[in-house]
PDB file of C-alpha atoms and ligand atoms in Angstrom:
ATOM      1  CA  MET A   1      50.041  53.529 -10.011  1.00 45.00           C
ATOM      2  CA  SER A   2      47.301  56.112  -9.657  1.00 45.00           C
ATOM      3  CA  ILE A   3      45.210  56.229  -6.508  1.00 44.00           C
ATOM      4  CA  ARG A   4      42.294  55.045  -8.590  1.00 47.00           C
ATOM      5  CA  ALA A   5      44.226  52.086  -9.988  1.00 44.00           C
ATOM      6  CA  PHE A   6      45.536  51.237  -6.483  1.00 42.00           C
ATOM      7  CA  ILE A   7      41.983  51.180  -5.064  1.00 41.00           C
ATOM      8  CA  SER A   8      40.875  49.054  -7.964  1.00 45.00           C
ATOM      9  CA  VAL A   9      43.706  46.534  -7.362  1.00 44.00           C
ATOM     10  CA  CYS A  10      42.899  46.457  -3.651  1.00 41.00           C
ATOM     11  CA  GLY A  11      39.275  45.837  -4.478  1.00 43.00           C
ATOM     12  CA  VAL A  12      40.137  42.889  -6.698  1.00 43.00           C
ATOM     13  CA  ALA A  13      42.462  41.512  -4.001  1.00 44.00           C
ATOM     14  CA  LEU A  14      39.772  41.848  -1.320  1.00 42.00           C
ATOM     15  CA  ALA A  15      37.200  40.262  -3.586  1.00 43.00           C
ATOM     16  CA  ALA A  16      39.600  37.400  -4.304  1.00 43.00           C
ATOM     17  CA  ALA A  17      40.267  36.950  -0.575  1.00 43.00           C
ATOM     18  CA  GLY A  18      36.553  36.910   0.017  1.00 41.00           C
ATOM     19  CA  VAL A  19      36.084  34.197  -2.594  1.00 41.00           C
ATOM     20  CA  VAL A  20      38.859  32.136  -1.008  1.00 42.00           C
ATOM     21  CA  LEU A  21      37.296  32.542   2.462  1.00 44.00           C
ATOM     22  CA  ALA A  22      33.822  31.700   1.209  1.00 43.00           C
ATOM     23  CA  THR A  23      35.194  28.688  -0.650  1.00 43.00           C
ATOM     24  CA  ALA A  24      36.999  27.531   2.491  1.00 47.00           C
ATOM     25  CA  GLN A  25      33.788  27.848   4.500  1.00 51.00           C
ATOM     26  CA  GLN A  26      31.707  26.105   1.869  1.00 57.00           C
ATOM     27  CA  GLY A  27      34.433  23.481   1.487  1.00 72.00           C
ATOM     28  CA  ALA A  28      34.367  22.658   5.212  1.00 87.00           C
ATOM     29  CA  LYS A  29      31.795  19.915   4.795  1.00 94.00           C
ATOM     30  CA  PRO A  30      31.381  18.274   8.202  1.00 95.00           C
ATOM     31  CA  ARG A  31      33.088  14.904   8.417  1.00 96.00           C
ATOM     32  CA  PRO A  32      32.717  12.096  10.998  1.00 96.00           C
ATOM     33  CA  GLU A  33      36.357  12.489  12.060  1.00 96.00           C
ATOM     34  CA  ASP A  34      35.792  16.144  13.012  1.00 96.00           C
ATOM     35  CA  THR A  35      34.137  14.964  16.222  1.00 96.00           C
ATOM     36  CA  GLU A  36      36.370  11.958  17.007  1.00 97.00           C
ATOM     37  CA  VAL A  37      38.629  12.150  20.087  1.00 97.00           C
ATOM     38  CA  TRP A  38      41.453   9.580  20.328  1.00 97.00           C
ATOM     39  CA  GLU A  39      43.319  10.501  23.521  1.00 96.00           C
ATOM     40  CA  PRO A  40      43.765  10.061  26.396  1.00 95.00           C
ATOM     41  CA  GLU A  41      42.697   6.429  26.507  1.00 96.00           C
ATOM     42  CA  PRO A  42      40.824   5.475  29.710  1.00 95.00           C
ATOM     43  CA  PRO A  43      42.656   3.087  32.049  1.00 94.00           C
ATOM     44  CA  VAL A  44      41.880  -0.608  31.674  1.00 95.00           C
ATOM     45  CA  VAL A  45      40.131  -2.031  34.768  1.00 93.00           C
ATOM     46  CA  THR A  46      39.441  -5.743  35.207  1.00 92.00           C
ATOM     47  CA  PRO A  47      35.931  -6.037  36.665  1.00 92.00           C
ATOM     48  CA  GLY A  48      34.833  -8.289  39.503  1.00 87.00           C
ATOM     49  CA  SER A  49      31.774 -10.490  39.312  1.00 85.00           C
ATOM     50  CA  THR A  50      28.378  -8.897  38.708  1.00 86.00           C
ATOM     51  CA  ASP A  51      24.907 -10.239  39.306  1.00 78.00           C
ATOM     52  CA  ALA A  52      21.644  -8.413  38.864  1.00 82.00           C
ATOM     53  CA  GLU A  53      18.356 -10.223  39.212  1.00 91.00           C
ATOM     54  CA  PRO A  54      15.514  -7.750  38.676  1.00 95.00           C
ATOM     55  CA  PRO A  55      14.388  -6.092  41.907  1.00 94.00           C
ATOM     56  CA  SER A  56      10.741  -6.426  42.919  1.00 95.00           C
ATOM     57  CA  ASP A  57       9.575  -3.141  41.396  1.00 95.00           C
ATOM     58  CA  ALA A  58      11.351  -3.511  38.046  1.00 97.00           C
ATOM     59  CA  ILE A  59       9.605  -3.616  34.694  1.00 98.00           C
ATOM     60  CA  VAL A  60      11.175  -6.587  32.933  1.00 98.00           C
ATOM     61  CA  LEU A  61      11.781  -5.732  29.284  1.00 98.00           C
ATOM     62  CA  PHE A  62      13.430  -9.026  28.312  1.00 98.00           C
ATOM     63  CA  ASP A  63      13.470 -12.145  30.488  1.00 97.00           C
ATOM     64  CA  GLY A  64      14.848 -14.550  27.904  1.00 97.00           C
ATOM     65  CA  THR A  65      11.550 -15.795  26.532  1.00 98.00           C
ATOM     66  CA  ASN A  66      10.016 -13.327  24.068  1.00 98.00           C
ATOM     67  CA  LEU A  67      10.000  -9.839  22.537  1.00 98.00           C
ATOM     68  CA  ASP A  68       6.502  -8.863  23.651  1.00 98.00           C
ATOM     69  CA  GLU A  69       7.830  -5.570  25.059  1.00 98.00           C
ATOM     70  CA  TRP A  70       9.554  -4.576  21.787  1.00 98.00           C
ATOM     71  CA  VAL A  71       8.836  -3.375  18.239  1.00 98.00           C
ATOM     72  CA  ASN A  72      10.939  -2.501  15.229  1.00 98.00           C
ATOM     73  CA  THR A  73      11.778   1.187  15.443  1.00 98.00           C
ATOM     74  CA  ASN A  74      11.041   2.108  11.869  1.00 96.00           C
ATOM     75  CA  ASP A  75       7.766   0.299  11.102  1.00 96.00           C
ATOM     76  CA  LYS A  76       6.546  -0.524  14.657  1.00 97.00           C
ATOM     77  CA  ALA A  77       6.028  -4.154  13.553  1.00 97.00           C
ATOM     78  CA  PRO A  78       6.813  -6.956  16.011  1.00 98.00           C
ATOM     79  CA  ALA A  79      10.524  -6.821  16.792  1.00 98.00           C
ATOM     80  CA  GLY A  80      12.432  -8.838  14.215  1.00 97.00           C
ATOM     81  CA  TRP A  81      15.421  -9.888  16.294  1.00 98.00           C
ATOM     82  CA  THR A  82      16.103 -13.505  17.289  1.00 98.00           C
ATOM     83  CA  VAL A  83      15.310 -15.093  20.656  1.00 98.00           C
ATOM     84  CA  ALA A  84      16.951 -18.455  21.347  1.00 98.00           C
ATOM     85  CA  ASP A  85      18.279 -20.164  24.467  1.00 97.00           C
ATOM     86  CA  GLY A  86      17.234 -17.250  26.654  1.00 97.00           C
ATOM     87  CA  VAL A  87      19.238 -14.772  24.617  1.00 98.00           C
ATOM     88  CA  LEU A  88      18.255 -11.933  22.270  1.00 98.00           C
ATOM     89  CA  THR A  89      20.466 -11.547  19.200  1.00 98.00           C
ATOM     90  CA  VAL A  90      20.568  -8.603  16.813  1.00 98.00           C
ATOM     91  CA  GLU A  91      19.056  -9.203  13.386  1.00 98.00           C
ATOM     92  CA  LYS A  92      20.735  -6.500  11.364  1.00 96.00           C
ATOM     93  CA  LYS A  93      18.259  -6.577   8.484  1.00 96.00           C
ATOM     94  CA  ALA A  94      15.382  -5.854  10.882  1.00 96.00           C
ATOM     95  CA  GLY A  95      17.001  -2.597  11.987  1.00 98.00           C
ATOM     96  CA  ASN A  96      16.801  -1.043  15.437  1.00 98.00           C
ATOM     97  CA  ILE A  97      14.225  -2.227  17.963  1.00 98.00           C
ATOM     98  CA  GLU A  98      12.679  -0.252  20.802  1.00 98.00           C
ATOM     99  CA  THR A  99      10.352  -0.700  23.748  1.00 98.00           C
ATOM    100  CA  LYS A 100       6.617  -0.350  23.345  1.00 98.00           C
ATOM    101  CA  ARG A 101       6.595   1.436  26.676  1.00 98.00           C
ATOM    102  CA  THR A 102       7.874   4.961  26.973  1.00 98.00           C
ATOM    103  CA  PHE A 103       9.887   6.412  29.816  1.00 98.00           C
ATOM    104  CA  ARG A 104      11.096   9.646  31.309  1.00 98.00           C
ATOM    105  CA  ASN A 105      13.633   9.111  34.121  1.00 98.00           C
ATOM    106  CA  TYR A 106      14.774   5.611  34.972  1.00 98.00           C
ATOM    107  CA  GLN A 107      17.361   3.106  36.148  1.00 98.00           C
ATOM    108  CA  LEU A 108      18.187   0.525  33.464  1.00 98.00           C
ATOM    109  CA  HIS A 109      20.005  -2.790  33.673  1.00 98.00           C
ATOM    110  CA  LEU A 110      20.972  -4.827  30.643  1.00 98.00           C
ATOM    111  CA  GLU A 111      23.545  -7.407  29.702  1.00 98.00           C
ATOM    112  CA  TRP A 112      25.263  -7.815  26.360  1.00 98.00           C
ATOM    113  CA  ARG A 113      27.777 -10.158  24.809  1.00 98.00           C
ATOM    114  CA  ILE A 114      30.214  -9.788  21.963  1.00 98.00           C
ATOM    115  CA  PRO A 115      30.486 -13.085  20.030  1.00 98.00           C
ATOM    116  CA  THR A 116      33.566 -15.137  20.878  1.00 98.00           C
ATOM    117  CA  HIS A 117      34.674 -15.126  17.270  1.00 97.00           C
ATOM    118  CA  ILE A 118      34.096 -11.452  16.639  1.00 98.00           C
ATOM    119  CA  THR A 119      35.730  -9.952  13.557  1.00 98.00           C
ATOM    120  CA  GLY A 120      36.531  -6.458  12.360  1.00 98.00           C
ATOM    121  CA  GLU A 121      38.206  -3.539  14.046  1.00 98.00           C
ATOM    122  CA  GLY A 122      37.511  -0.088  15.401  1.00 98.00           C
ATOM    123  CA  GLN A 123      33.837   0.867  15.061  1.00 98.00           C
ATOM    124  CA  GLY A 124      33.265  -2.204  12.894  1.00 98.00           C
ATOM    125  CA  ARG A 125      33.660  -4.760  15.697  1.00 98.00           C
ATOM    126  CA  GLY A 126      30.480  -5.616  17.570  1.00 98.00           C
ATOM    127  CA  ASN A 127      28.930  -2.182  17.184  1.00 98.00           C
ATOM    128  CA  SER A 128      25.484  -1.756  18.717  1.00 98.00           C
ATOM    129  CA  GLY A 129      24.164   0.749  21.198  1.00 98.00           C
ATOM    130  CA  VAL A 130      21.536   1.644  23.742  1.00 98.00           C
ATOM    131  CA  PHE A 131      19.533   4.750  22.931  1.00 98.00           C
ATOM    132  CA  LEU A 132      18.396   5.994  26.309  1.00 98.00           C
ATOM    133  CA  ALA A 133      15.597   7.899  24.618  1.00 98.00           C
ATOM    134  CA  SER A 134      14.566   7.108  21.065  1.00 98.00           C
ATOM    135  CA  THR A 135      13.308  10.358  19.580  1.00 98.00           C
ATOM    136  CA  GLY A 136      12.653   9.201  16.036  1.00 97.00           C
ATOM    137  CA  PRO A 137      13.442   6.620  13.364  1.00 97.00           C
ATOM    138  CA  GLY A 138      16.877   5.160  12.745  1.00 96.00           C
ATOM    139  CA  ASP A 139      19.532   6.321  15.210  1.00 97.00           C
ATOM    140  CA  ALA A 140      17.665   9.400  16.471  1.00 98.00           C
ATOM    141  CA  GLY A 141      18.180   9.877  20.195  1.00 98.00           C
ATOM    142  CA  TYR A 142      20.817   9.617  22.908  1.00 98.00           C
ATOM    143  CA  GLU A 143      23.228   6.677  22.593  1.00 98.00           C
ATOM    144  CA  ILE A 144      25.516   4.995  25.055  1.00 98.00           C
ATOM    145  CA  GLN A 145      27.843   2.963  22.874  1.00 98.00           C
ATOM    146  CA  VAL A 146      28.018  -0.820  22.754  1.00 98.00           C
ATOM    147  CA  LEU A 147      31.165  -2.084  21.037  1.00 98.00           C
ATOM    148  CA  ASP A 148      33.952  -4.596  21.508  1.00 98.00           C
ATOM    149  CA  SER A 149      36.491  -2.411  23.310  1.00 98.00           C
ATOM    150  CA  PHE A 150      38.606  -5.338  24.501  1.00 98.00           C
ATOM    151  CA  GLU A 151      41.984  -4.612  22.917  1.00 97.00           C
ATOM    152  CA  ASN A 152      40.261  -2.823  20.057  1.00 98.00           C
ATOM    153  CA  ARG A 153      41.324   0.773  19.596  1.00 98.00           C
ATOM    154  CA  THR A 154      38.988   3.411  18.257  1.00 98.00           C
ATOM    155  CA  TYR A 155      38.261   7.040  19.041  1.00 98.00           C
ATOM    156  CA  VAL A 156      37.708   7.079  22.791  1.00 98.00           C
ATOM    157  CA  ASN A 157      34.501   9.095  22.610  1.00 98.00           C
ATOM    158  CA  GLY A 158      33.112   6.228  20.540  1.00 98.00           C
ATOM    159  CA  MET A 159      34.363   3.244  22.559  1.00 98.00           C
ATOM    160  CA  ALA A 160      32.168   1.002  24.722  1.00 98.00           C
ATOM    161  CA  GLY A 161      30.603   3.024  27.513  1.00 98.00           C
ATOM    162  CA  SER A 162      31.004   6.364  25.797  1.00 98.00           C
ATOM    163  CA  ILE A 163      28.101   8.726  25.404  1.00 98.00           C
ATOM    164  CA  TYR A 164      28.646   8.657  21.694  1.00 98.00           C
ATOM    165  CA  LYS A 165      30.943  11.510  20.633  1.00 98.00           C
ATOM    166  CA  GLN A 166      30.224  13.423  23.850  1.00 98.00           C
ATOM    167  CA  HIS A 167      31.674  11.707  26.921  1.00 98.00           C
ATOM    168  CA  ILE A 168      34.650   9.356  27.180  1.00 98.00           C
ATOM    169  CA  PRO A 169      34.173   6.558  29.768  1.00 98.00           C
ATOM    170  CA  LEU A 170      36.172   6.936  32.979  1.00 98.00           C
ATOM    171  CA  ALA A 171      37.542   3.405  32.583  1.00 98.00           C
ATOM    172  CA  ASN A 172      37.691   0.543  30.120  1.00 98.00           C
ATOM    173  CA  ALA A 173      36.024  -2.254  32.137  1.00 98.00           C
ATOM    174  CA  MET A 174      35.500  -4.494  29.111  1.00 98.00           C
ATOM    175  CA  ARG A 175      35.435  -8.242  29.464  1.00 98.00           C
ATOM    176  CA  ARG A 176      36.773 -10.294  26.604  1.00 98.00           C
ATOM    177  CA  PRO A 177      34.531 -11.421  23.694  1.00 98.00           C
ATOM    178  CA  GLY A 178      32.257 -14.320  24.607  1.00 98.00           C
ATOM    179  CA  GLU A 179      31.737 -13.091  28.195  1.00 98.00           C
ATOM    180  CA  TRP A 180      28.632 -11.237  29.354  1.00 98.00           C
ATOM    181  CA  GLN A 181      28.905  -7.510  30.082  1.00 98.00           C
ATOM    182  CA  THR A 182      26.544  -5.511  32.285  1.00 98.00           C
ATOM    183  CA  TYR A 183      25.386  -1.932  31.972  1.00 98.00           C
ATOM    184  CA  ASP A 184      23.632  -0.206  34.857  1.00 98.00           C
ATOM    185  CA  ILE A 185      22.477   3.215  33.783  1.00 98.00           C
ATOM    186  CA  VAL A 186      20.658   6.116  35.414  1.00 98.00           C
ATOM    187  CA  TRP A 187      18.980   8.360  32.867  1.00 98.00           C
ATOM    188  CA  THR A 188      17.702  11.809  33.701  1.00 98.00           C
ATOM    189  CA  ALA A 189      15.684  12.967  30.731  1.00 98.00           C
ATOM    190  CA  PRO A 190      15.942  16.488  29.319  1.00 98.00           C
ATOM    191  CA  THR A 191      13.037  18.822  30.013  1.00 98.00           C
ATOM    192  CA  TRP A 192      11.615  21.459  27.727  1.00 97.00           C
ATOM    193  CA  ASN A 193       9.895  24.792  27.894  1.00 97.00           C
ATOM    194  CA  ALA A 194       6.471  25.302  26.348  1.00 96.00           C
ATOM    195  CA  ASP A 195       8.065  26.898  23.265  1.00 96.00           C
ATOM    196  CA  GLY A 196      10.177  23.794  22.625  1.00 95.00           C
ATOM    197  CA  SER A 197      13.435  25.254  23.895  1.00 97.00           C
ATOM    198  CA  LEU A 198      15.531  23.258  26.337  1.00 98.00           C
ATOM    199  CA  ARG A 199      14.797  23.774  30.041  1.00 98.00           C
ATOM    200  CA  THR A 200      17.229  21.274  31.592  1.00 98.00           C
ATOM    201  CA  PRO A 201      19.670  18.961  29.815  1.00 98.00           C
ATOM    202  CA  ALA A 202      19.876  15.170  30.059  1.00 98.00           C
ATOM    203  CA  TYR A 203      22.277  13.495  32.495  1.00 98.00           C
ATOM    204  CA  VAL A 204      23.744  10.001  32.542  1.00 98.00           C
ATOM    205  CA  THR A 205      25.374   7.946  35.256  1.00 99.00           C
ATOM    206  CA  ALA A 206      26.563   4.521  34.127  1.00 98.00           C
ATOM    207  CA  PHE A 207      28.407   1.454  35.378  1.00 98.00           C
ATOM    208  CA  HIS A 208      30.035  -1.113  33.079  1.00 98.00           C
ATOM    209  CA  ASN A 209      30.526  -4.455  34.815  1.00 98.00           C
ATOM    210  CA  GLY A 210      30.078  -2.656  38.132  1.00 97.00           C
ATOM    211  CA  VAL A 211      32.722  -0.025  37.360  1.00 98.00           C
ATOM    212  CA  LEU A 212      31.664   3.629  37.224  1.00 98.00           C
ATOM    213  CA  ILE A 213      32.182   4.867  33.676  1.00 98.00           C
ATOM    214  CA  GLN A 214      29.951   7.973  33.512  1.00 98.00           C
ATOM    215  CA  ASN A 215      29.415  10.120  36.591  1.00 98.00           C
ATOM    216  CA  HIS A 216      26.346  12.322  36.154  1.00 98.00           C
ATOM    217  CA  VAL A 217      27.566  13.725  32.855  1.00 98.00           C
ATOM    218  CA  GLU A 218      25.552  16.404  31.104  1.00 98.00           C
ATOM    219  CA  LEU A 219      24.607  15.713  27.518  1.00 98.00           C
ATOM    220  CA  LYS A 220      25.003  18.392  24.871  1.00 98.00           C
ATOM    221  CA  GLY A 221      22.080  17.076  22.864  1.00 98.00           C
ATOM    222  CA  GLU A 222      21.300  14.034  20.766  1.00 98.00           C
ATOM    223  CA  THR A 223      24.308  11.901  19.864  1.00 98.00           C
ATOM    224  CA  LEU A 224      25.316  12.349  16.238  1.00 97.00           C
ATOM    225  CA  TYR A 225      27.674  10.498  13.884  1.00 97.00           C
ATOM    226  CA  ILE A 226      28.441  13.720  12.025  1.00 97.00           C
ATOM    227  CA  GLY A 227      28.258  17.235  13.384  1.00 97.00           C
ATOM    228  CA  GLN A 228      27.730  18.839  16.745  1.00 97.00           C
ATOM    229  CA  PRO A 229      25.050  17.612  19.157  1.00 98.00           C
ATOM    230  CA  GLU A 230      22.000  19.743  19.800  1.00 96.00           C
ATOM    231  CA  TYR A 231      18.657  19.566  21.523  1.00 98.00           C
ATOM    232  CA  ASN A 232      16.289  20.022  18.630  1.00 95.00           C
ATOM    233  CA  ARG A 233      13.647  17.337  19.162  1.00 97.00           C
ATOM    234  CA  PRO A 234      11.590  17.966  22.298  1.00 98.00           C
ATOM    235  CA  TYR A 235       9.839  14.914  23.674  1.00 97.00           C
ATOM    236  CA  ASP A 236       7.848  13.992  26.760  1.00 95.00           C
ATOM    237  CA  ARG A 237       8.314  10.235  27.123  1.00 98.00           C
ATOM    238  CA  ALA A 238      10.366   8.034  24.816  1.00 98.00           C
ATOM    239  CA  PRO A 239      11.131   4.362  24.184  1.00 98.00           C
ATOM    240  CA  ILE A 240      14.475   2.736  24.944  1.00 99.00           C
ATOM    241  CA  LYS A 241      16.096   1.590  21.696  1.00 98.00           C
ATOM    242  CA  LEU A 242      18.729  -1.022  20.820  1.00 98.00           C
ATOM    243  CA  GLN A 243      20.881  -0.504  17.752  1.00 98.00           C
ATOM    244  CA  ALA A 244      21.256  -2.861  14.799  1.00 98.00           C
ATOM    245  CA  HIS A 245      24.456  -1.357  13.469  1.00 97.00           C
ATOM    246  CA  GLY A 246      25.296  -2.122   9.867  1.00 94.00           C
ATOM    247  CA  ASP A 247      28.901  -3.145  10.479  1.00 95.00           C
ATOM    248  CA  PRO A 248      29.735  -6.548   8.892  1.00 95.00           C
ATOM    249  CA  SER A 249      30.900  -8.250  12.116  1.00 97.00           C
ATOM    250  CA  PRO A 250      28.825 -11.094  13.677  1.00 98.00           C
ATOM    251  CA  PRO A 251      25.760  -9.823  15.598  1.00 98.00           C
ATOM    252  CA  ILE A 252      25.898  -9.309  19.346  1.00 98.00           C
ATOM    253  CA  SER A 253      23.399 -10.530  21.954  1.00 98.00           C
ATOM    254  CA  PHE A 254      21.460  -9.188  24.951  1.00 98.00           C
ATOM    255  CA  ARG A 255      19.783 -10.675  28.018  1.00 98.00           C
ATOM    256  CA  ASN A 256      18.274  -9.714  31.386  1.00 98.00           C
ATOM    257  CA  ILE A 257      16.921  -6.263  30.538  1.00 98.00           C
ATOM    258  CA  TRP A 258      14.917  -4.440  33.182  1.00 98.00           C
ATOM    259  CA  VAL A 259      14.079  -0.898  34.102  1.00 98.00           C
ATOM    260  CA  ARG A 260      12.871   1.000  37.178  1.00 98.00           C
ATOM    261  CA  GLU A 261      11.053   4.237  36.574  1.00 97.00           C
ATOM    262  CA  LEU A 262      12.190   7.148  38.716  1.00 96.00           C
ATOM    263  CA  PRO A 263      10.254  10.216  39.839  1.00 90.00           C
ATOM    264  CA  ASP A 264      10.530  13.422  37.791  1.00 87.00           C
TER     265      ASP A 264
HETATM  266 MG1   MG B   1      26.631   2.160  18.173  1.00 91.99          MG
END
């Protein structure tokens, strides 16, 4: 082979390699499972009793009687979930609901219950969520997961008490379906520079049924189903949002929701 022919062959080979590489990169379409973590599974802890009447300075967001503090996330119409017998139940067709009030830093208490006769498995079993700041329509924002994690395996960064696809809970303190669960959450909102870049990230501390599950963890950005989290939606104050997940299992319920605003 002449030098010229050799160079030509090498060129074709390099070009071919380049095509293969480019194809591989283009072919790497992000998938949900890219960001799932399955191990190690947090230890199971059986919680003690929990009781949390609102303290005197709390803003009560749901006291069992009405949804005056809430709207549908997408159309801002009166919240379309169901209130009966002192309990708020997800109405999946209505979509997510969120508070009319907006917040920066706060302490939040809420209680939630997976139906006794829950069906489904994995992420399709009692999926809901609490968006600690709702930054837009749909699921935009920062979600701590609500799910039936009582003897229901899924990726651990998507189980109950996870900061969705970012932080695995320190323990699985889940009560069985039909029993009330409590979340007590401290939210430190992200702050932003004047140009919209991130100044300080968000932090979460959370207790599930009185058991510490997140200890001042730093968030990497908004929680996403697909792809890597990022801080790309600066906000000042934001509503708290509850998720109407589209999974086909029976809808879950909430009660006793209150919040205490904290200084900046
Ligand atoms: Mg969810």
